[in-house]
Amino acid sequence: MPDRADSDISALLANGSLRLTRPRRLIWRHLAAAGAHASAEGIYQALRRGRAPLGRATVFRTLKLFARLGIAASTDAAAPRRRFEAAAGKAHHDHMTCLGCGTVVEFTSLAIERLQEAEARRRGFQIVGHSLEVTGYCPRCVAARGRRRP
Amino acid sequence: MPDRADSDISALLANGSLRLTRPRRLIWRHLAAAGAHASAEGIYQALRRGRAPLGRATVFRTLKLFARLGIAASTDAAAPRRRFEAAAGKAHHDHMTCLGCGTVVEFTSLAIERLQEAEARRRGFQIVGHSLEVTGYCPRCVAARGRRRP
DNA sequence: TTGAATGCAAAAGATTTGCACCGTC
DNA sequence: GACGGTGCAAATCTTTTGCATTCAA
């Protein structure tokens, strides 16, 4: 399993002027093993006491890098602050955020909304609101990436 | 329009020992008008120069209150910090977060995933990852609320 | 070798809290 | 009039940045 994980990351890093360092390897493995619940602080705490003490700043920088490379995704990629919405009624829109240029495209899907409701109902969960953030690359950045690395 | 908004909020606040104050009314209206893009800081900046100067702390406290009451929802309700996940392959799970007790229920929906992809494809958007956070009340808290406030 | 990456500590940004005063019920 | 809410400022928590040092390529 370290094998595949390493090849994943090294293949991506090797494509630029980026370097495959020990902290990056450690953080990547941790991320791959941790599922969706990894926070910068959590990773830092988990790794600092190992035999490879590493800095908090490195964890933040590395996670951000991974997100930019597209090998990791973060909750709420676009917003530095928390956002709120009135939950009473009102049609709601979801977001696609470009990891390359930061563009946010809004969209709505009644079908997705209905499926959410179905999932919630199945669990006796009463929905108040939801936030769907799709991260990826917009057409322009997809093209740019294709050109940059053939 | 102020009518309906006010009745929404006063009905909810009246249910406890909570009071309907000017800042709360203002924040609620702003929230209702702003769609999903309202941040605490944004609301503060928008309202501070009106004829009802209000404190930053009040905005934060009020938004938190609204979320607890279920009349507003926030992105990433559960997590104070940003969370990351490895995006390479790996089935991904979504979250339902209870505004009452903080419980997080994970779920996956292939159908929702497919719809996201369809929406993305339609826009030439290349998906890297996504984060779907449904907020609401779990069965236990729904029951508790029915009985009266938690 | 050499520029990229790291670690530390300081800075910046976001949110919470303590406390005296104010306003709704 | 009582008690919850507000505002301010200080405290806390999260994330970013400057800079000298270290290290992968």
GROMACS .gro file of C-alpha atoms (C1' of nucleotides) in nm:
model
  350
    1MET     CA    1   0.000   0.000   0.000
    2PRO     CA    2   0.283   0.243   0.054
    3ASP     CA    3   0.387   0.140  -0.295
    4ARG     CA    4   0.080   0.254  -0.474
    5ALA     CA    5   0.045   0.564  -0.261
    6ASP     CA    6   0.400   0.666  -0.334
    7SER     CA    7   0.369   0.613  -0.703
    8ASP     CA    8   0.052   0.819  -0.707
    9ILE     CA    9   0.220   1.111  -0.553
   10SER     CA   10   0.560   1.089  -0.711
   11ALA     CA   11   0.413   1.066  -1.057
   12LEU     CA   12   0.233   1.392  -0.996
   13LEU     CA   13   0.513   1.573  -0.827
   14ALA     CA   14   0.769   1.464  -1.080
   15ASN     CA   15   0.580   1.644  -1.351
   16GLY     CA   16   0.698   1.986  -1.245
   17SER     CA   17   0.984   2.131  -1.052
   18LEU     CA   18   0.833   1.984  -0.739
   19ARG     CA   19   1.025   1.761  -0.507
   20LEU     CA   20   0.923   1.446  -0.329
   21THR     CA   21   1.031   1.509   0.027
   22ARG     CA   22   0.982   1.316   0.344
   23PRO     CA   23   0.715   1.541   0.490
   24ARG     CA   24   0.517   1.524   0.168
   25ARG     CA   25   0.536   1.149   0.160
   26LEU     CA   26   0.426   1.122   0.522
   27ILE     CA   27   0.140   1.364   0.482
   28TRP     CA   28   0.023   1.193   0.168
   29ARG     CA   29   0.017   0.853   0.336
   30HIS     CA   30  -0.165   0.989   0.632
   31LEU     CA   31  -0.419   1.153   0.409
   32ALA     CA   32  -0.474   0.838   0.210
   33ALA     CA   33  -0.525   0.636   0.526
   34ALA     CA   34  -0.740   0.885   0.713
   35GLY     CA   35  -1.043   0.904   0.487
   36ALA     CA   36  -1.227   1.234   0.470
   37HIS     CA   37  -1.170   1.349   0.823
   38ALA     CA   38  -0.816   1.474   0.811
   39SER     CA   39  -0.748   1.824   0.930
   40ALA     CA   40  -0.415   2.003   0.917
   41GLU     CA   41  -0.391   2.011   1.293
   42GLY     CA   42  -0.486   1.645   1.320
   43ILE     CA   43  -0.221   1.540   1.073
   44TYR     CA   44   0.033   1.756   1.248
   45GLN     CA   45  -0.043   1.604   1.585
   46ALA     CA   46  -0.032   1.255   1.445
   47LEU     CA   47   0.299   1.299   1.270
   48ARG     CA   48   0.495   1.523   1.502
   49ARG     CA   49   0.570   1.252   1.750
   50GLY     CA   50   0.683   1.001   1.492
   51ARG     CA   51   1.049   0.979   1.410
   52ALA     CA   52   1.001   1.253   1.153
   53PRO     CA   53   0.906   1.565   1.342
   54LEU     CA   54   0.765   1.817   1.102
   55GLY     CA   55   0.633   2.169   1.128
   56ARG     CA   56   0.276   2.282   1.137
   57ALA     CA   57   0.338   2.523   0.854
   58THR     CA   58   0.463   2.242   0.638
   59VAL     CA   59   0.140   2.053   0.686
   60PHE     CA   60  -0.066   2.351   0.580
   61ARG     CA   61   0.156   2.427   0.286
   62THR     CA   62   0.157   2.068   0.173
   63LEU     CA   63  -0.217   2.020   0.197
   64LYS     CA   64  -0.269   2.335  -0.001
   65LEU     CA   65  -0.024   2.213  -0.260
   66PHE     CA   66  -0.198   1.878  -0.288
   67ALA     CA   67  -0.529   2.053  -0.336
   68ARG     CA   68  -0.381   2.272  -0.604
   69LEU     CA   69  -0.237   1.968  -0.778
   70GLY     CA   70  -0.573   1.801  -0.763
   71ILE     CA   71  -0.462   1.500  -0.560
   72ALA     CA   72  -0.649   1.615  -0.252
   73ALA     CA   73  -0.969   1.805  -0.201
   74SER     CA   74  -1.071   2.022   0.086
   75THR     CA   75  -1.405   2.109   0.232
   76ASP     CA   76  -1.504   2.456   0.140
   77ALA     CA   77  -1.212   2.510  -0.092
   78ALA     CA   78  -1.310   2.860  -0.189
   79ALA     CA   79  -1.403   3.028   0.136
   80PRO     CA   80  -1.164   3.135   0.408
   81ARG     CA   81  -1.459   3.210   0.631
   82ARG     CA   82  -1.767   3.012   0.714
   83ARG     CA   83  -2.077   3.105   0.516
   84PHE     CA   84  -2.438   3.106   0.624
   85GLU     CA   85  -2.772   3.094   0.454
   86ALA     CA   86  -3.127   3.136   0.570
   87ALA     CA   87  -3.276   2.794   0.591
   88ALA     CA   88  -3.639   2.893   0.558
   89GLY     CA   89  -3.759   2.802   0.213
   90LYS     CA   90  -3.563   2.963  -0.072
   91ALA     CA   91  -3.413   2.766  -0.354
   92HIS     CA   92  -3.051   2.702  -0.293
   93HIS     CA   93  -2.761   2.676  -0.528
   94ASP     CA   94  -2.455   2.457  -0.520
   95HIS     CA   95  -2.102   2.544  -0.622
   96MET     CA   96  -1.829   2.422  -0.848
   97THR     CA   97  -1.500   2.574  -0.749
   98CYS     CA   98  -1.201   2.572  -0.978
   99LEU     CA   99  -0.882   2.470  -0.804
  100GLY     CA  100  -0.681   2.642  -1.072
  101CYS     CA  101  -0.820   2.993  -1.089
  102GLY     CA  102  -1.070   3.007  -0.805
  103THR     CA  103  -1.369   3.066  -1.027
  104VAL     CA  104  -1.696   2.965  -0.868
  105VAL     CA  105  -1.975   2.839  -1.086
  106GLU     CA  106  -2.317   2.810  -0.933
  107PHE     CA  107  -2.564   2.546  -1.027
  108THR     CA  108  -2.881   2.389  -0.900
  109SER     CA  109  -3.013   2.042  -0.946
  110LEU     CA  110  -3.358   1.954  -0.837
  111ALA     CA  111  -3.274   1.589  -0.890
  112ILE     CA  112  -2.980   1.603  -0.651
  113GLU     CA  113  -3.194   1.786  -0.400
  114ARG     CA  114  -3.456   1.514  -0.418
  115LEU     CA  115  -3.200   1.242  -0.371
  116GLN     CA  116  -3.066   1.417  -0.064
  117GLU     CA  117  -3.411   1.430   0.078
  118ALA     CA  118  -3.459   1.064   0.008
  119GLU     CA  119  -3.134   0.977   0.183
  120ALA     CA  120  -3.230   1.193   0.477
  121ARG     CA  121  -3.577   1.050   0.504
  122ARG     CA  122  -3.439   0.702   0.500
  123ARG     CA  123  -3.245   0.791   0.816
  124GLY     CA  124  -3.512   0.990   0.991
  125PHE     CA  125  -3.303   1.301   0.943
  126GLN     CA  126  -3.479   1.635   0.911
  127ILE     CA  127  -3.298   1.854   0.661
  128VAL     CA  128  -3.239   2.218   0.738
  129GLY     CA  129  -2.992   2.302   0.469
  130HIS     CA  130  -2.708   2.166   0.269
  131SER     CA  131  -2.387   2.269   0.108
  132LEU     CA  132  -2.254   2.097  -0.198
  133GLU     CA  133  -1.912   2.204  -0.314
  134VAL     CA  134  -1.767   2.037  -0.618
  135THR     CA  135  -1.399   2.104  -0.667
  136GLY     CA  136  -1.209   2.051  -0.987
  137TYR     CA  137  -1.093   2.243  -1.288
  138CYS     CA  138  -1.288   2.472  -1.511
  139PRO     CA  139  -1.267   2.433  -1.890
  140ARG     CA  140  -1.007   2.707  -1.919
  141CYS     CA  141  -0.779   2.553  -1.658
  142VAL     CA  142  -0.827   2.203  -1.794
  143ALA     CA  143  -0.698   2.333  -2.125
  144ALA     CA  144  -0.411   2.515  -1.959
  145ARG     CA  145  -0.306   2.204  -1.772
  146GLY     CA  146  -0.321   1.992  -2.083
  147ARG     CA  147  -0.086   2.231  -2.257
  148ARG     CA  148   0.151   2.254  -1.965
  149ARG     CA  149   0.203   1.883  -1.927
  150PRO     CA  150   0.143   1.669  -2.232
  151MET     CA  151  -4.136   4.146   0.254
  152PRO     CA  152  -4.015   4.244   0.598
  153ASP     CA  153  -4.346   4.102   0.714
  154ARG     CA  154  -4.290   3.745   0.625
  155ALA     CA  155  -3.927   3.748   0.730
  156ASP     CA  156  -4.014   3.890   1.067
  157SER     CA  157  -4.287   3.644   1.133
  158ASP     CA  158  -4.054   3.360   1.045
  159ILE     CA  159  -3.803   3.465   1.299
  160SER     CA  160  -4.027   3.592   1.574
  161ALA     CA  161  -4.228   3.273   1.571
  162LEU     CA  162  -3.913   3.078   1.637
  163LEU     CA  163  -3.761   3.307   1.891
  164ALA     CA  164  -4.085   3.339   2.079
  165ASN     CA  165  -4.075   2.970   2.149
  166GLY     CA  166  -3.819   3.001   2.423
  167SER     CA  167  -3.685   3.267   2.649
  168LEU     CA  168  -3.526   3.430   2.349
  169ARG     CA  169  -3.581   3.791   2.260
  170LEU     CA  170  -3.641   3.956   1.927
  171THR     CA  171  -3.395   4.241   1.920
  172ARG     CA  172  -3.296   4.488   1.658
  173PRO     CA  173  -2.964   4.326   1.567
  174ARG     CA  174  -3.132   3.991   1.530
  175ARG     CA  175  -3.396   4.132   1.304
  176LEU     CA  176  -3.138   4.308   1.090
  177ILE     CA  177  -2.916   4.006   1.061
  178TRP     CA  178  -3.207   3.785   0.976
  179ARG     CA  179  -3.323   4.014   0.699
  180HIS     CA  180  -2.977   4.042   0.560
  181LEU     CA  181  -2.940   3.668   0.564
  182ALA     CA  182  -3.270   3.615   0.391
  183ALA     CA  183  -3.179   3.863   0.121
  184ALA     CA  184  -2.820   3.756   0.070
  185GLY     CA  185  -2.867   3.403  -0.058
  186ALA     CA  186  -2.598   3.153   0.031
  187HIS     CA  187  -2.303   3.385   0.028
  188ALA     CA  188  -2.334   3.557   0.362
  189SER     CA  189  -2.036   3.548   0.593
  190ALA     CA  190  -2.026   3.693   0.940
  191GLU     CA  191  -1.774   3.954   0.836
  192GLY     CA  192  -1.975   4.044   0.527
  193ILE     CA  193  -2.291   4.093   0.725
  194TYR     CA  194  -2.103   4.298   0.980
  195GLN     CA  195  -1.956   4.523   0.715
  196ALA     CA  196  -2.291   4.565   0.547
  197LEU     CA  197  -2.478   4.654   0.863
  198ARG     CA  198  -2.227   4.854   1.062
  199ARG     CA  199  -2.269   5.167   0.854
  200GLY     CA  200  -2.646   5.161   0.861
  201ARG     CA  201  -2.824   5.354   1.128
  202ALA     CA  202  -2.798   5.055   1.357
  203PRO     CA  203  -2.430   5.004   1.426
  204LEU     CA  204  -2.378   4.661   1.571
  205GLY     CA  205  -2.082   4.464   1.697
  206ARG     CA  206  -1.893   4.195   1.520
  207ALA     CA  207  -1.940   3.961   1.813
  208THR     CA  208  -2.313   4.001   1.793
  209VAL     CA  209  -2.312   3.890   1.433
  210PHE     CA  210  -2.118   3.577   1.517
  211ARG     CA  211  -2.332   3.501   1.819
  212THR     CA  212  -2.651   3.557   1.628
  213LEU     CA  213  -2.555   3.344   1.331
  214LYS     CA  214  -2.459   3.066   1.565
  215LEU     CA  215  -2.789   3.100   1.741
  216PHE     CA  216  -2.983   3.089   1.416
  217ALA     CA  217  -2.797   2.777   1.315
  218ARG     CA  218  -2.875   2.616   1.648
  219LEU     CA  219  -3.239   2.705   1.610
  220GLY     CA  220  -3.241   2.558   1.264
  221ILE     CA  221  -3.343   2.872   1.083
  222ALA     CA  222  -3.001   2.913   0.923
  223ALA     CA  223  -2.744   2.667   0.805
  224SER     CA  224  -2.372   2.709   0.776
  225THR     CA  225  -2.119   2.552   0.548
  226ASP     CA  226  -1.926   2.291   0.733
  227ALA     CA  227  -2.136   2.317   1.045
  228ALA     CA  228  -1.945   2.054   1.235
  229ALA     CA  229  -1.583   2.141   1.174
  230PRO     CA  230  -1.400   2.442   1.308
  231ARG     CA  231  -1.111   2.363   1.081
  232ARG     CA  232  -1.094   2.282   0.714
  233ARG     CA  233  -1.077   1.912   0.635
  234PHE     CA  234  -0.895   1.735   0.356
  235GLU     CA  235  -0.917   1.405   0.179
  236ALA     CA  236  -0.707   1.225  -0.075
  237ALA     CA  237  -0.875   1.267  -0.408
  238ALA     CA  238  -0.709   0.981  -0.594
  239GLY     CA  239  -0.977   0.726  -0.667
  240LYS     CA  240  -1.143   0.607  -0.346
  241ALA     CA  241  -1.513   0.612  -0.293
  242HIS     CA  242  -1.613   0.917  -0.104
  243HIS     CA  243  -1.875   0.966   0.155
  244ASP     CA  244  -2.100   1.259   0.227
  245HIS     CA  245  -2.213   1.387   0.562
  246MET     CA  246  -2.530   1.467   0.745
  247THR     CA  247  -2.453   1.680   1.045
  248CYS     CA  248  -2.700   1.725   1.327
  249LEU     CA  249  -2.736   2.084   1.437
  250GLY     CA  250  -2.867   1.967   1.770
  251CYS     CA  251  -2.608   1.723   1.896
  252GLY     CA  252  -2.330   1.744   1.641
  253THR     CA  253  -2.359   1.384   1.536
  254VAL     CA  254  -2.223   1.319   1.189
  255VAL     CA  255  -2.382   1.048   0.980
  256GLU     CA  256  -2.197   0.938   0.673
  257PHE     CA  257  -2.367   0.826   0.359
  258THR     CA  258  -2.290   0.765  -0.004
  259SER     CA  259  -2.512   0.794  -0.303
  260LEU     CA  260  -2.397   0.674  -0.638
  261ALA     CA  261  -2.695   0.846  -0.794
  262ILE     CA  262  -2.601   1.184  -0.651
  263GLU     CA  263  -2.245   1.130  -0.761
  264ARG     CA  264  -2.362   1.060  -1.114
  265LEU     CA  265  -2.576   1.369  -1.122
  266GLN     CA  266  -2.283   1.579  -1.008
  267GLU     CA  267  -2.075   1.438  -1.286
  268ALA     CA  268  -2.347   1.514  -1.535
  269GLU     CA  269  -2.371   1.873  -1.415
  270ALA     CA  270  -1.996   1.906  -1.433
  271ARG     CA  271  -1.970   1.756  -1.777
  272ARG     CA  272  -2.234   1.988  -1.905
  273ARG     CA  273  -2.008   2.277  -1.806
  274GLY     CA  274  -1.679   2.130  -1.918
  275PHE     CA  275  -1.574   2.110  -1.556
  276GLN     CA  276  -1.332   1.837  -1.455
  277ILE     CA  277  -1.420   1.705  -1.109
  278VAL     CA  278  -1.149   1.642  -0.857
  279GLY     CA  279  -1.356   1.600  -0.548
  280HIS     CA  280  -1.667   1.717  -0.377
  281SER     CA  281  -1.804   1.782  -0.038
  282LEU     CA  282  -2.169   1.744   0.040
  283GLU     CA  283  -2.275   1.847   0.386
  284VAL     CA  284  -2.637   1.813   0.475
  285THR     CA  285  -2.734   1.989   0.795
  286GLY     CA  286  -3.046   1.927   0.995
  287TYR     CA  287  -3.164   1.726   1.290
  288CYS     CA  288  -3.112   1.361   1.364
  289PRO     CA  289  -3.408   1.147   1.470
  290ARG     CA  290  -3.322   1.182   1.835
  291CYS     CA  291  -3.306   1.561   1.821
  292VAL     CA  292  -3.617   1.587   1.609
  293ALA     CA  293  -3.798   1.403   1.886
  294ALA     CA  294  -3.639   1.621   2.152
  295ARG     CA  295  -3.744   1.937   1.973
  296GLY     CA  296  -4.096   1.814   1.934
  297ARG     CA  297  -4.108   1.772   2.308
  298ARG     CA  298  -3.959   2.122   2.347
  299ARG     CA  299  -3.624   2.287   2.319
  300PRO     CA  300  -3.300   2.089   2.376
  301DT     C1'  301   2.557   2.277  -0.689
  302DT     C1'  302   2.117   2.512  -0.654
  303DG     C1'  303   1.669   2.624  -0.619
  304DA     C1'  304   1.283   2.416  -0.368
  305DA     C1'  305   1.119   2.285   0.079
  306DT     C1'  306   1.140   2.302   0.571
  307DG     C1'  307   1.105   2.478   1.048
  308DC     C1'  308   1.047   2.826   1.352
  309DA     C1'  309   0.841   3.221   1.515
  310DA     C1'  310   0.586   3.615   1.421
  311DA     C1'  311   0.175   3.788   1.172
  312DA     C1'  312  -0.265   3.782   0.996
  313DG     C1'  313  -0.731   3.625   0.985
  314DA     C1'  314  -1.146   3.420   1.197
  315DT     C1'  315  -1.417   3.328   1.595
  316DT     C1'  316  -1.510   3.322   2.096
  317DT     C1'  317  -1.540   3.506   2.558
  318DG     C1'  318  -1.553   3.822   2.990
  319DC     C1'  319  -1.779   4.192   3.163
  320DA     C1'  320  -2.042   4.626   3.238
  321DC     C1'  321  -2.428   4.849   3.036
  322DC     C1'  322  -2.874   4.846   2.773
  323DG     C1'  323  -3.333   4.710   2.618
  324DT     C1'  324  -3.706   4.357   2.560
  325DC     C1'  325  -4.049   4.112   2.784
  326DG     C1'  326  -3.756   4.514   3.722
  327DA     C1'  327  -3.537   4.106   3.580
  328DC     C1'  328  -3.283   3.880   3.280
  329DG     C1'  329  -3.130   3.811   2.826
  330DG     C1'  330  -2.864   4.066   2.465
  331DT     C1'  331  -2.518   4.389   2.317
  332DG     C1'  332  -2.077   4.611   2.247
  333DC     C1'  333  -1.616   4.645   2.324
  334DA     C1'  334  -1.173   4.462   2.383
  335DA     C1'  335  -0.897   4.093   2.499
  336DA     C1'  336  -0.831   3.604   2.429
  337DT     C1'  337  -0.818   3.195   2.141
  338DC     C1'  338  -0.792   2.927   1.753
  339DT     C1'  339  -0.672   2.855   1.259
  340DT     C1'  340  -0.395   2.957   0.873
  341DT     C1'  341  -0.031   3.226   0.636
  342DT     C1'  342   0.421   3.436   0.578
  343DG     C1'  343   0.930   3.592   0.634
  344DC     C1'  344   1.364   3.421   0.666
  345DA     C1'  345   1.774   3.143   0.753
  346DT     C1'  346   1.879   2.658   0.698
  347DT     C1'  347   1.848   2.201   0.495
  348DC     C1'  348   1.799   1.876   0.127
  349DA     C1'  349   1.635   1.640  -0.311
  350DA     C1'  350   1.752   1.639  -0.778
   0.00000   0.00000   0.00000
